[in-house]
mmCIF file of C-alpha atoms (C1' of nucleotides) in Angstrom:
data_model
loop_
_atom_site.group_PDB
_atom_site.id
_atom_site.type_symbol
_atom_site.label_atom_id
_atom_site.label_comp_id
_atom_site.label_asym_id
_atom_site.label_seq_id
_atom_site.Cartn_x
_atom_site.Cartn_y
_atom_site.Cartn_z
ATOM 1 C CA MET A 1 -34.142 33.613 42.270
ATOM 2 C CA SER A 2 -34.510 32.305 45.509
ATOM 3 C CA GLY A 3 -31.241 30.729 47.005
ATOM 4 C CA LEU A 4 -29.521 33.190 45.416
ATOM 5 C CA LYS A 5 -25.095 33.058 45.825
ATOM 6 C CA ARG A 6 -24.838 36.451 48.161
ATOM 7 C CA SER A 7 -22.669 38.521 48.586
ATOM 8 C CA GLY A 8 -20.493 39.834 50.903
ATOM 9 C CA LYS A 9 -21.732 42.326 52.180
ATOM 10 C CA MET A 10 -25.140 40.241 52.214
ATOM 11 C CA VAL A 11 -23.471 37.791 54.215
ATOM 12 C CA ARG A 12 -22.907 39.856 56.821
ATOM 13 C CA GLN A 13 -25.726 41.532 56.730
ATOM 14 C CA SER A 14 -28.004 38.333 57.495
ATOM 15 C CA LEU A 15 -24.926 37.644 60.085
ATOM 16 C CA GLU A 16 -25.620 40.666 62.403
ATOM 17 C CA GLY A 17 -29.634 39.687 61.189
ATOM 18 C CA ALA A 18 -28.615 36.617 62.971
ATOM 19 C CA GLU A 19 -26.573 37.370 65.550
ATOM 20 C CA ARG A 20 -29.682 39.502 66.597
ATOM 21 C CA ALA A 21 -32.141 37.191 66.645
ATOM 22 C CA CYS A 22 -30.204 33.862 68.473
ATOM 23 C CA ARG A 23 -29.563 37.247 71.494
ATOM 24 C CA THR A 24 -33.071 37.852 71.713
ATOM 25 C CA GLN A 25 -33.606 34.500 72.101
ATOM 26 C CA GLY A 26 -30.806 33.332 74.643
ATOM 27 C CA LEU A 27 -28.467 31.339 71.628
ATOM 28 C CA ARG A 28 -25.446 31.598 71.622
ATOM 29 C CA LEU A 29 -23.986 32.271 67.763
ATOM 30 C CA THR A 30 -20.802 30.163 68.559
ATOM 31 C CA ASP A 31 -17.950 30.772 65.812
ATOM 32 C CA LYS A 32 -18.722 27.234 64.469
ATOM 33 C CA ARG A 33 -21.881 28.365 63.977
ATOM 34 C CA LYS A 34 -21.152 31.098 62.345
ATOM 35 C CA ARG A 35 -19.557 29.808 59.915
ATOM 36 C CA LEU A 36 -21.818 27.420 58.872
ATOM 37 C CA LEU A 37 -24.527 29.599 58.653
ATOM 38 C CA THR A 38 -21.805 31.500 56.165
ATOM 39 C CA SER A 39 -21.878 28.712 54.312
ATOM 40 C CA LEU A 40 -25.231 27.897 53.860
ATOM 41 C CA LEU A 41 -25.966 31.497 53.556
ATOM 42 C CA LYS A 42 -23.257 31.379 50.116
ATOM 43 C CA ALA A 43 -24.921 28.878 48.740
ATOM 44 C CA ALA A 44 -27.314 28.791 45.150
ATOM 45 C CA GLY A 45 -29.701 27.452 46.982
ATOM 46 C CA PRO A 46 -31.418 24.410 49.287
ATOM 47 C CA ILE A 47 -29.025 21.652 50.455
ATOM 48 C CA SER A 48 -29.207 19.006 52.214
ATOM 49 C CA ALA A 49 -27.703 19.107 55.493
ATOM 50 C CA TYR A 50 -24.740 16.373 53.948
ATOM 51 C CA ASP A 51 -23.697 19.556 51.266
ATOM 52 C CA LEU A 52 -23.641 21.948 53.639
ATOM 53 C CA ALA A 53 -21.225 19.035 55.358
ATOM 54 C CA HIS A 54 -19.322 19.285 52.344
ATOM 55 C CA HIS A 55 -19.571 23.022 51.270
ATOM 56 C CA TYR A 56 -18.174 23.709 55.454
ATOM 57 C CA ARG A 57 -15.432 21.814 54.890
ATOM 58 C CA ALA A 58 -14.504 23.779 51.509
ATOM 59 C CA ASP A 59 -14.850 26.892 52.828
ATOM 60 C CA HIS A 60 -12.814 26.502 55.442
ATOM 61 C CA GLY A 61 -10.704 23.668 55.507
ATOM 62 C CA GLU A 62 -12.052 21.996 58.428
ATOM 63 C CA GLU A 63 -14.264 19.139 58.664
ATOM 64 C CA LEU A 64 -17.644 18.934 60.695
ATOM 65 C CA PRO A 65 -19.726 15.764 61.870
ATOM 66 C CA VAL A 66 -22.668 15.727 59.982
ATOM 67 C CA MET A 67 -24.723 15.112 63.320
ATOM 68 C CA THR A 68 -23.465 18.266 64.473
ATOM 69 C CA VAL A 69 -24.424 20.215 61.158
ATOM 70 C CA TYR A 70 -28.101 18.808 61.957
ATOM 71 C CA ARG A 71 -27.294 20.279 65.760
ATOM 72 C CA MET A 72 -27.008 23.780 64.506
ATOM 73 C CA LEU A 73 -29.286 23.655 62.011
ATOM 74 C CA ASP A 74 -31.891 22.797 64.571
ATOM 75 C CA VAL A 75 -30.434 25.728 66.285
ATOM 76 C CA PHE A 76 -31.084 27.817 63.605
ATOM 77 C CA ILE A 77 -34.670 26.905 62.866
ATOM 78 C CA ASP A 78 -36.018 27.783 66.270
ATOM 79 C CA ALA A 79 -33.520 31.372 65.463
ATOM 80 C CA GLY A 80 -35.988 31.436 63.300
ATOM 81 C CA VAL A 81 -33.683 32.154 60.376
ATOM 82 C CA VAL A 82 -33.061 28.514 58.826
ATOM 83 C CA HIS A 83 -36.465 27.278 56.797
ATOM 84 C CA LYS A 84 -36.153 23.203 56.421
ATOM 85 C CA LEU A 85 -38.040 21.772 53.615
ATOM 86 C CA ARG A 86 -40.169 19.423 54.599
ATOM 87 C CA SER A 87 -40.636 17.609 50.980
ATOM 88 C CA THR A 88 -37.302 17.172 50.109
ATOM 89 C CA ASN A 89 -35.041 17.317 53.070
ATOM 90 C CA ARG A 90 -33.203 21.087 52.422
ATOM 91 C CA PHE A 91 -32.182 24.011 54.565
ATOM 92 C CA MET A 92 -31.732 27.448 53.057
ATOM 93 C CA ALA A 93 -31.137 30.314 55.014
ATOM 94 C CA CYS A 94 -34.621 33.181 55.696
ATOM 95 C CA ARG A 95 -34.433 35.686 53.262
ATOM 96 C CA HIS A 96 -35.051 38.347 55.817
ATOM 97 C CA MET A 97 -32.277 37.655 57.845
ATOM 98 C CA ALA A 98 -31.332 40.344 57.502
ATOM 99 C CA CYS A 99 -33.426 42.499 58.262
ATOM 100 C CA ASP A 100 -34.794 43.571 61.967
ATOM 101 C CA HIS A 101 -39.066 42.641 61.683
ATOM 102 C CA PRO A 102 -40.015 38.981 62.545
ATOM 103 C CA HIS A 103 -42.253 37.311 59.437
ATOM 104 C CA ALA A 104 -44.075 35.017 60.578
ATOM 105 C CA ALA A 105 -45.715 32.174 57.803
ATOM 106 C CA THR A 106 -43.646 31.606 54.998
ATOM 107 C CA GLN A 107 -44.541 29.625 51.624
ATOM 108 C CA PHE A 108 -42.462 28.201 49.345
ATOM 109 C CA LEU A 109 -42.763 27.514 45.635
ATOM 110 C CA ILE A 110 -40.583 24.875 44.663
ATOM 111 C CA CYS A 111 -39.201 24.396 41.348
ATOM 112 C CA ASP A 112 -38.862 20.906 40.790
ATOM 113 C CA SER A 113 -36.709 20.991 37.158
ATOM 114 C CA CYS A 114 -33.953 23.146 38.703
ATOM 115 C CA GLY A 115 -34.442 23.174 41.900
ATOM 116 C CA ILE A 116 -34.910 27.146 42.729
ATOM 117 C CA VAL A 117 -36.684 27.659 45.638
ATOM 118 C CA ARG A 118 -39.190 31.206 45.878
ATOM 119 C CA GLU A 119 -39.720 32.465 49.711
ATOM 120 C CA MET A 120 -42.874 34.328 49.435
ATOM 121 C CA ASP A 121 -45.779 35.640 51.725
ATOM 122 C CA PHE A 122 -49.080 35.238 50.438
ATOM 123 C CA ALA A 123 -51.793 37.336 52.197
ATOM 124 C CA ASP A 124 -52.864 37.251 55.629
ATOM 125 C CA ALA A 125 -56.423 36.198 54.338
ATOM 126 C CA GLU A 126 -55.328 33.421 52.422
ATOM 127 C CA ILE A 127 -53.695 31.351 55.236
ATOM 128 C CA SER A 128 -56.839 32.630 57.453
ATOM 129 C CA LYS A 129 -58.675 30.815 55.405
ATOM 130 C CA LEU A 130 -56.769 27.608 55.221
ATOM 131 C CA ASN A 131 -56.204 27.998 59.291
ATOM 132 C CA GLN A 132 -60.547 27.831 59.061
ATOM 133 C CA LYS A 133 -61.105 25.155 56.829
ATOM 134 C CA ALA A 134 -58.311 23.144 58.773
ATOM 135 C CA ARG A 135 -60.321 24.398 61.643
ATOM 136 C CA SER A 136 -63.728 22.637 60.922
ATOM 137 C CA SER A 137 -62.619 19.767 59.719
ATOM 138 C CA GLY A 138 -60.677 19.031 62.699
ATOM 139 C CA PHE A 139 -57.567 19.924 62.869
ATOM 140 C CA HIS A 140 -55.063 22.612 64.469
ATOM 141 C CA LEU A 141 -52.499 23.962 61.982
ATOM 142 C CA TYR A 142 -49.144 24.609 64.445
ATOM 143 C CA GLN A 143 -47.496 25.214 61.361
ATOM 144 C CA GLU A 144 -48.185 27.147 57.729
ATOM 145 C CA GLN A 145 -45.330 26.408 56.369
ATOM 146 C CA LEU A 146 -46.700 25.802 52.682
ATOM 147 C CA GLU A 147 -44.207 24.489 50.155
ATOM 148 C CA LEU A 148 -45.526 24.349 46.703
ATOM 149 C CA HIS A 149 -44.101 22.399 43.742
ATOM 150 C CA GLY A 150 -44.632 23.453 40.539
ATOM 151 C CA VAL A 151 -41.801 24.556 37.416
ATOM 152 C CA CYS A 152 -40.042 27.653 36.880
ATOM 153 C CA ASP A 153 -40.929 29.941 34.226
ATOM 154 C CA ARG A 154 -37.779 29.580 32.626
ATOM 155 C CA CYS A 155 -37.581 25.632 33.099
ATOM 156 C CA HIS A 156 -41.323 26.052 31.345
ATOM 157 C CA SER A 157 -40.126 27.818 28.679
ATOM 158 C CA GLY A 158 -38.734 24.621 27.324
ATOM 159 C CA ILE A 159 -35.528 24.404 29.224
ATOM 160 C CA GLU A 160 -36.663 21.051 30.786
ATOM 161 C CA GLU A 161 -34.356 19.108 29.416
ATOM 162 C CA LYS A 162 -31.138 20.434 30.160
ATOM 163 C CA THR A 163 -31.635 20.176 34.045
ATOM 164 C CA PRO A 164 -31.426 16.535 34.533
ATOM 165 C CA ASP A 165 -30.723 17.752 37.803
ATOM 166 C CA ALA A 166 -33.441 18.283 39.543
ATOM 167 C CA ARG A 167 -34.648 17.760 43.073
ATOM 168 C CA ALA A 168 -36.609 15.038 43.646
ATOM 169 C CA HIS A 169 -39.984 14.707 43.351
ATOM 170 C CA GLY A 170 -40.896 11.730 45.005
ATOM 171 C CA MET B 1 -60.148 9.685 60.652
ATOM 172 C CA SER B 2 -58.576 8.690 56.499
ATOM 173 C CA GLY B 3 -56.599 6.103 56.615
ATOM 174 C CA LEU B 4 -59.416 3.949 58.407
ATOM 175 C CA LYS B 5 -59.308 0.210 57.688
ATOM 176 C CA ARG B 6 -61.679 -0.806 55.375
ATOM 177 C CA SER B 7 -63.907 -3.344 55.052
ATOM 178 C CA GLY B 8 -64.313 -6.513 52.592
ATOM 179 C CA LYS B 9 -66.679 -5.034 51.138
ATOM 180 C CA MET B 10 -65.020 -1.756 50.656
ATOM 181 C CA VAL B 11 -61.703 -3.227 49.786
ATOM 182 C CA ARG B 12 -63.588 -5.107 47.251
ATOM 183 C CA GLN B 13 -65.155 -1.914 45.524
ATOM 184 C CA SER B 14 -61.753 -0.391 45.652
ATOM 185 C CA LEU B 15 -59.909 -2.647 43.561
ATOM 186 C CA GLU B 16 -62.505 -2.822 41.136
ATOM 187 C CA GLY B 17 -62.099 0.605 40.740
ATOM 188 C CA ALA B 18 -58.544 0.438 40.743
ATOM 189 C CA GLU B 19 -58.926 -2.099 37.755
ATOM 190 C CA ARG B 20 -60.915 0.615 36.076
ATOM 191 C CA ALA B 21 -58.512 3.231 36.366
ATOM 192 C CA CYS B 22 -55.252 0.436 35.156
ATOM 193 C CA ARG B 23 -57.264 -0.274 31.872
ATOM 194 C CA THR B 24 -58.074 2.784 31.007
ATOM 195 C CA GLN B 25 -54.438 3.412 31.300
ATOM 196 C CA GLY B 26 -53.013 0.699 29.636
ATOM 197 C CA LEU B 27 -51.300 -0.753 33.594
ATOM 198 C CA ARG B 28 -51.918 -4.369 34.515
ATOM 199 C CA LEU B 29 -52.909 -5.155 37.757
ATOM 200 C CA THR B 30 -51.386 -8.290 38.166
ATOM 201 C CA ASP B 31 -52.244 -10.256 41.456
ATOM 202 C CA LYS B 32 -49.232 -9.492 42.969
ATOM 203 C CA ARG B 33 -50.380 -5.851 42.299
ATOM 204 C CA LYS B 34 -53.929 -6.662 43.504
ATOM 205 C CA ARG B 35 -52.388 -8.257 47.038
ATOM 206 C CA LEU B 36 -50.549 -5.147 47.649
ATOM 207 C CA LEU B 37 -53.026 -2.802 46.833
ATOM 208 C CA THR B 38 -54.978 -4.366 49.218
ATOM 209 C CA SER B 39 -52.371 -4.881 51.739
ATOM 210 C CA LEU B 40 -52.592 -1.046 51.896
ATOM 211 C CA LEU B 41 -56.374 -0.608 51.330
ATOM 212 C CA LYS B 42 -56.547 -2.264 54.470
ATOM 213 C CA ALA B 43 -53.700 -0.389 56.246
ATOM 214 C CA ALA B 44 -55.081 2.192 59.042
ATOM 215 C CA GLY B 45 -53.703 4.915 57.682
ATOM 216 C CA PRO B 46 -51.000 5.751 55.472
ATOM 217 C CA ILE B 47 -48.173 3.769 55.720
ATOM 218 C CA SER B 48 -43.800 3.246 54.622
ATOM 219 C CA ALA B 49 -42.608 0.962 51.711
ATOM 220 C CA TYR B 50 -41.043 -0.600 54.260
ATOM 221 C CA ASP B 51 -44.053 -0.847 57.087
ATOM 222 C CA LEU B 52 -45.825 -2.313 53.857
ATOM 223 C CA ALA B 53 -44.232 -4.662 52.629
ATOM 224 C CA HIS B 54 -44.744 -6.011 56.113
ATOM 225 C CA HIS B 55 -48.017 -5.848 56.183
ATOM 226 C CA TYR B 56 -47.795 -8.083 52.755
ATOM 227 C CA ARG B 57 -46.068 -10.422 54.435
ATOM 228 C CA ALA B 58 -48.112 -10.848 57.241
ATOM 229 C CA ASP B 59 -51.021 -10.602 55.258
ATOM 230 C CA HIS B 60 -50.638 -12.299 52.237
ATOM 231 C CA GLY B 61 -47.816 -15.273 54.087
ATOM 232 C CA GLU B 62 -45.289 -14.146 51.263
ATOM 233 C CA GLU B 63 -41.975 -12.304 50.741
ATOM 234 C CA LEU B 64 -42.430 -9.210 48.890
ATOM 235 C CA PRO B 65 -39.066 -6.783 48.143
ATOM 236 C CA VAL B 66 -39.092 -3.047 48.681
ATOM 237 C CA MET B 67 -37.964 -2.714 45.707
ATOM 238 C CA THR B 68 -40.765 -4.167 44.195
ATOM 239 C CA VAL B 69 -43.128 -2.024 46.514
ATOM 240 C CA TYR B 70 -41.757 0.984 45.096
ATOM 241 C CA ARG B 71 -42.426 -0.295 41.846
ATOM 242 C CA MET B 72 -45.608 -1.240 42.250
ATOM 243 C CA LEU B 73 -46.515 2.401 44.482
ATOM 244 C CA ASP B 74 -44.698 4.098 41.602
ATOM 245 C CA VAL B 75 -47.669 2.920 39.452
ATOM 246 C CA PHE B 76 -50.862 3.139 41.190
ATOM 247 C CA ILE B 77 -49.287 6.454 41.808
ATOM 248 C CA ASP B 78 -49.416 7.277 38.316
ATOM 249 C CA ALA B 79 -53.294 5.567 37.932
ATOM 250 C CA GLY B 80 -54.089 8.133 40.242
ATOM 251 C CA VAL B 81 -55.002 5.479 43.043
ATOM 252 C CA VAL B 82 -52.475 6.031 45.367
ATOM 253 C CA HIS B 83 -51.015 9.663 46.903
ATOM 254 C CA LYS B 84 -47.763 9.638 48.772
ATOM 255 C CA LEU B 85 -46.662 11.682 51.346
ATOM 256 C CA ARG B 86 -43.945 13.625 50.160
ATOM 257 C CA SER B 87 -43.375 15.133 53.990
ATOM 258 C CA THR B 88 -43.584 11.640 55.845
ATOM 259 C CA ASN B 89 -42.397 9.269 53.233
ATOM 260 C CA ARG B 90 -45.559 7.273 53.304
ATOM 261 C CA PHE B 91 -48.468 6.244 50.916
ATOM 262 C CA MET B 92 -51.950 6.235 51.226
ATOM 263 C CA ALA B 93 -54.534 4.457 49.344
ATOM 264 C CA CYS B 94 -56.992 7.555 47.807
ATOM 265 C CA ARG B 95 -60.165 8.523 49.181
ATOM 266 C CA HIS B 96 -61.571 8.143 45.404
ATOM 267 C CA MET B 97 -60.837 4.826 44.537
ATOM 268 C CA ALA B 98 -64.062 3.560 44.215
ATOM 269 C CA CYS B 99 -65.361 6.201 42.799
ATOM 270 C CA ASP B 100 -65.729 6.871 39.107
ATOM 271 C CA HIS B 101 -65.404 10.479 38.192
ATOM 272 C CA PRO B 102 -61.691 11.736 39.208
ATOM 273 C CA HIS B 103 -60.900 14.251 41.288
ATOM 274 C CA ALA B 104 -58.027 16.852 40.710
ATOM 275 C CA ALA B 105 -56.183 18.664 43.889
ATOM 276 C CA THR B 106 -55.815 17.265 47.211
ATOM 277 C CA GLN B 107 -54.786 18.177 49.960
ATOM 278 C CA PHE B 108 -54.342 16.346 53.479
ATOM 279 C CA LEU B 109 -54.098 17.897 56.745
ATOM 280 C CA ILE B 110 -51.327 15.814 58.949
ATOM 281 C CA CYS B 111 -51.817 15.400 62.036
ATOM 282 C CA ASP B 112 -48.098 15.502 63.392
ATOM 283 C CA SER B 113 -49.234 13.677 66.991
ATOM 284 C CA CYS B 114 -51.146 10.948 66.234
ATOM 285 C CA GLY B 115 -50.711 10.332 62.250
ATOM 286 C CA ILE B 116 -53.349 10.180 61.118
ATOM 287 C CA VAL B 117 -54.790 11.860 57.653
ATOM 288 C CA ARG B 118 -57.307 13.840 56.642
ATOM 289 C CA GLU B 119 -57.806 13.845 52.596
ATOM 290 C CA MET B 120 -60.165 16.720 51.395
ATOM 291 C CA ASP B 121 -60.880 18.974 48.288
ATOM 292 C CA PHE B 122 -60.791 21.891 48.701
ATOM 293 C CA ALA B 123 -63.203 24.773 47.157
ATOM 294 C CA ASP B 124 -61.556 25.202 42.805
ATOM 295 C CA ALA B 125 -61.153 28.819 43.737
ATOM 296 C CA GLU B 126 -59.204 28.188 46.444
ATOM 297 C CA ILE B 127 -57.014 26.132 44.250
ATOM 298 C CA SER B 128 -57.052 28.512 41.484
ATOM 299 C CA LYS B 129 -56.164 31.619 43.641
ATOM 300 C CA LEU B 130 -52.962 29.640 44.546
ATOM 301 C CA ASN B 131 -52.149 29.045 41.209
ATOM 302 C CA GLN B 132 -52.631 32.168 40.154
ATOM 303 C CA LYS B 133 -50.155 33.440 42.753
ATOM 304 C CA ALA B 134 -47.986 31.195 41.766
ATOM 305 C CA ARG B 135 -48.280 32.181 38.345
ATOM 306 C CA SER B 136 -47.203 35.904 38.875
ATOM 307 C CA SER B 137 -44.186 34.955 40.973
ATOM 308 C CA GLY B 138 -43.311 33.451 37.931
ATOM 309 C CA PHE B 139 -44.020 29.521 38.404
ATOM 310 C CA HIS B 140 -46.146 26.858 36.821
ATOM 311 C CA LEU B 141 -47.830 24.560 39.464
ATOM 312 C CA TYR B 142 -48.545 21.144 38.503
ATOM 313 C CA GLN B 143 -48.946 19.813 41.976
ATOM 314 C CA GLU B 144 -51.615 21.298 43.795
ATOM 315 C CA GLN B 145 -51.443 18.488 46.163
ATOM 316 C CA LEU B 146 -50.936 20.632 49.755
ATOM 317 C CA GLU B 147 -49.431 18.517 52.950
ATOM 318 C CA LEU B 148 -50.860 20.764 55.812
ATOM 319 C CA HIS B 149 -48.855 19.968 59.100
ATOM 320 C CA GLY B 150 -50.905 20.702 62.268
ATOM 321 C CA VAL B 151 -52.833 18.630 65.191
ATOM 322 C CA CYS B 152 -56.033 17.000 64.991
ATOM 323 C CA ASP B 153 -59.334 17.834 67.600
ATOM 324 C CA ARG B 154 -58.540 14.874 69.662
ATOM 325 C CA CYS B 155 -55.072 14.957 70.037
ATOM 326 C CA HIS B 156 -54.838 19.017 70.647
ATOM 327 C CA SER B 157 -57.478 18.158 73.713
ATOM 328 C CA GLY B 158 -54.810 17.015 75.621
ATOM 329 C CA ILE B 159 -54.226 13.776 74.719
ATOM 330 C CA GLU B 160 -51.045 14.201 73.184
ATOM 331 C CA GLU B 161 -48.835 13.231 75.503
ATOM 332 C CA LYS B 162 -49.940 9.644 75.679
ATOM 333 C CA THR B 163 -49.004 9.133 71.258
ATOM 334 C CA PRO B 164 -45.526 9.135 71.654
ATOM 335 C CA ASP B 165 -45.378 7.603 67.519
ATOM 336 C CA ALA B 166 -46.331 10.718 66.111
ATOM 337 C CA ARG B 167 -45.021 10.317 62.797
ATOM 338 C CA ALA B 168 -41.878 12.777 62.293
ATOM 339 C CA HIS B 169 -42.038 16.531 61.379
ATOM 340 C CA GLY B 170 -38.394 16.813 60.685
ATOM 341 C "C1'" DG C 1 -10.955 27.084 91.551
ATOM 342 C "C1'" DG C 2 -15.218 24.224 91.017
ATOM 343 C "C1'" DC C 3 -19.664 22.905 89.575
ATOM 344 C "C1'" DA C 4 -23.435 23.311 85.531
ATOM 345 C "C1'" DA C 5 -24.371 23.833 81.350
ATOM 346 C "C1'" DT C 6 -24.116 24.196 76.752
ATOM 347 C "C1'" DA C 7 -21.510 22.850 72.434
ATOM 348 C "C1'" DT C 8 -19.186 19.522 70.046
ATOM 349 C "C1'" DG C 9 -17.495 15.152 68.995
ATOM 350 C "C1'" DT C 10 -17.717 9.601 68.396
ATOM 351 C "C1'" DT C 11 -19.346 5.060 67.350
ATOM 352 C "C1'" DA C 12 -23.261 3.286 65.740
ATOM 353 C "C1'" DC C 13 -27.329 2.606 63.671
ATOM 354 C "C1'" DC C 14 -32.091 2.752 61.747
ATOM 355 C "C1'" DG C 15 -35.246 3.991 57.631
ATOM 356 C "C1'" DC C 16 -36.245 5.652 52.340
ATOM 357 C "C1'" DA C 17 -34.874 4.805 48.098
ATOM 358 C "C1'" DT C 18 -32.957 3.306 43.174
ATOM 359 C "C1'" DA C 19 -29.404 1.874 40.246
ATOM 360 C "C1'" DA C 20 -27.572 -1.962 37.262
ATOM 361 C "C1'" DC C 21 -28.136 -6.229 36.167
ATOM 362 C "C1'" DG C 22 -30.346 -10.919 35.541
ATOM 363 C "C1'" DC C 23 -34.455 -14.146 34.992
ATOM 364 C "C1'" DC C 24 -38.641 -15.061 33.110
ATOM 365 C "C1'" DA C 25 -42.985 -14.892 31.663
ATOM 366 C "C1'" DG C 26 -45.457 -13.688 28.051
ATOM 367 C "C1'" DC C 27 -47.369 -12.460 23.262
ATOM 368 C "C1'" DG C 28 -46.240 -11.822 18.268
ATOM 369 C "C1'" DT C 29 -43.645 -12.623 13.727
ATOM 370 C "C1'" DC C 30 -41.461 -15.969 10.946
ATOM 371 C "C1'" DG D 1 -41.115 -24.119 16.887
ATOM 372 C "C1'" DA D 2 -36.954 -20.117 17.206
ATOM 373 C "C1'" DC D 3 -36.368 -16.171 18.121
ATOM 374 C "C1'" DG D 4 -36.736 -11.430 19.726
ATOM 375 C "C1'" DC D 5 -39.294 -8.812 21.796
ATOM 376 C "C1'" DT D 6 -41.806 -6.306 26.871
ATOM 377 C "C1'" DG D 7 -42.747 -5.527 31.262
ATOM 378 C "C1'" DG D 8 -43.159 -7.879 35.281
ATOM 379 C "C1'" DC D 9 -40.268 -9.068 39.308
ATOM 380 C "C1'" DG D 10 -36.348 -10.805 42.096
ATOM 381 C "C1'" DT D 11 -31.127 -9.362 43.852
ATOM 382 C "C1'" DT D 12 -27.377 -7.272 45.729
ATOM 383 C "C1'" DA D 13 -25.454 -3.475 46.572
ATOM 384 C "C1'" DT D 14 -25.273 1.317 47.840
ATOM 385 C "C1'" DG D 15 -26.327 6.228 48.668
ATOM 386 C "C1'" DC D 16 -28.314 9.358 51.416
ATOM 387 C "C1'" DG D 17 -31.109 11.499 55.357
ATOM 388 C "C1'" DG D 18 -30.885 11.373 60.121
ATOM 389 C "C1'" DT D 19 -30.645 10.243 65.406
ATOM 390 C "C1'" DA D 20 -29.245 7.871 70.180
ATOM 391 C "C1'" DA D 21 -25.936 6.806 72.857
ATOM 392 C "C1'" DC D 22 -22.436 8.294 74.994
ATOM 393 C "C1'" DA D 23 -17.956 11.069 75.591
ATOM 394 C "C1'" DT D 24 -15.673 15.476 75.374
ATOM 395 C "C1'" DA D 25 -14.836 20.043 75.516
ATOM 396 C "C1'" DT D 26 -16.014 25.044 76.359
ATOM 397 C "C1'" DT D 27 -18.184 27.683 78.566
ATOM 398 C "C1'" DG D 28 -20.435 31.298 81.995
ATOM 399 C "C1'" DC D 29 -20.796 31.371 87.042
ATOM 400 C "C1'" DC D 30 -20.351 31.244 91.538
#
DNA sequence: GGCAATATGTTACCGCATAACGCCAGCGTC
DNA sequence: GACGCTGGCGTTATGCGGTAACATATTGCC
């Protein structure tokens, strides 16, 4: 799974990575932001800003207005440590937050049945082919983030009916 | 451009295509549905359900509740004559509505500056490669609809600043 | 300390989307 | 014709996603 709940150790490592990323970009990682990121890291998968606010409250016994959540998420997205899934309006911590190296294009496989997301990096060749195609059609892609919808193996093998909480596919 | 306003003749041909599509699937193309589809065909590009309701009123001097608009759009999407852009919450008539042949995968190039959308069909090879990749990652894609965001040539060549009504990418 | 810049809180609002319920038209059956 | 069924449509209310505008607090810097 992708959005797997992270262990304490992983959370710590990820926070350090986020700190690095923020520092190199002149962004402050305040205590609140750190707490929010922790809640996001602990989430089992991509969640909405509103849900994240609820988690924050549950995790830290403190109210955090959605407005603020959105603002913080924007900061993290700019810093490259959080992704937003546009097709489902959900946010998730970047799989590479704990790594040092940056990663460029990102593709997401989204299960419309159980909601889990797999973050993967296709070969550059594929991406540049996409770009090429787009260019020849008069477009300049500036965001190679692909969100591919489907069903994961688990759900595909017959258990679909048991997970009614699938995330909308509009 | 993709969502180009259609001429009277094109609208008529498209409606006939839609009628065929609905008939073969046992769906009724009522007068109201036909009028809604006409309004959608006449739109300059992908529009929201709420905007479509406004257009309907302007076009036919009759109120149409959004609820109904959504229901009708669902019917059309099932029939394959209307697409929903998940990333922008907008709907557009399928470019192939007037054709006889069905078309499988669809990709959309979306300009985040001016909002125009280009509907294109990538080579099957590309799509099957995507599918392959997904399969090897434990996913079954059931919807190859790709929504690629970028900037169109026109907007890219310096006129971006003049179109503040870009559609959200957010 | 004083100032500027940034971070966070508050309020109010808009847009997208759907649940739940009810009404009515059309159609087949007896 | 009465009955019941089905599907199309209307009405109401509501939830969720997202942000503008403005106020206040905190931080960093001189």
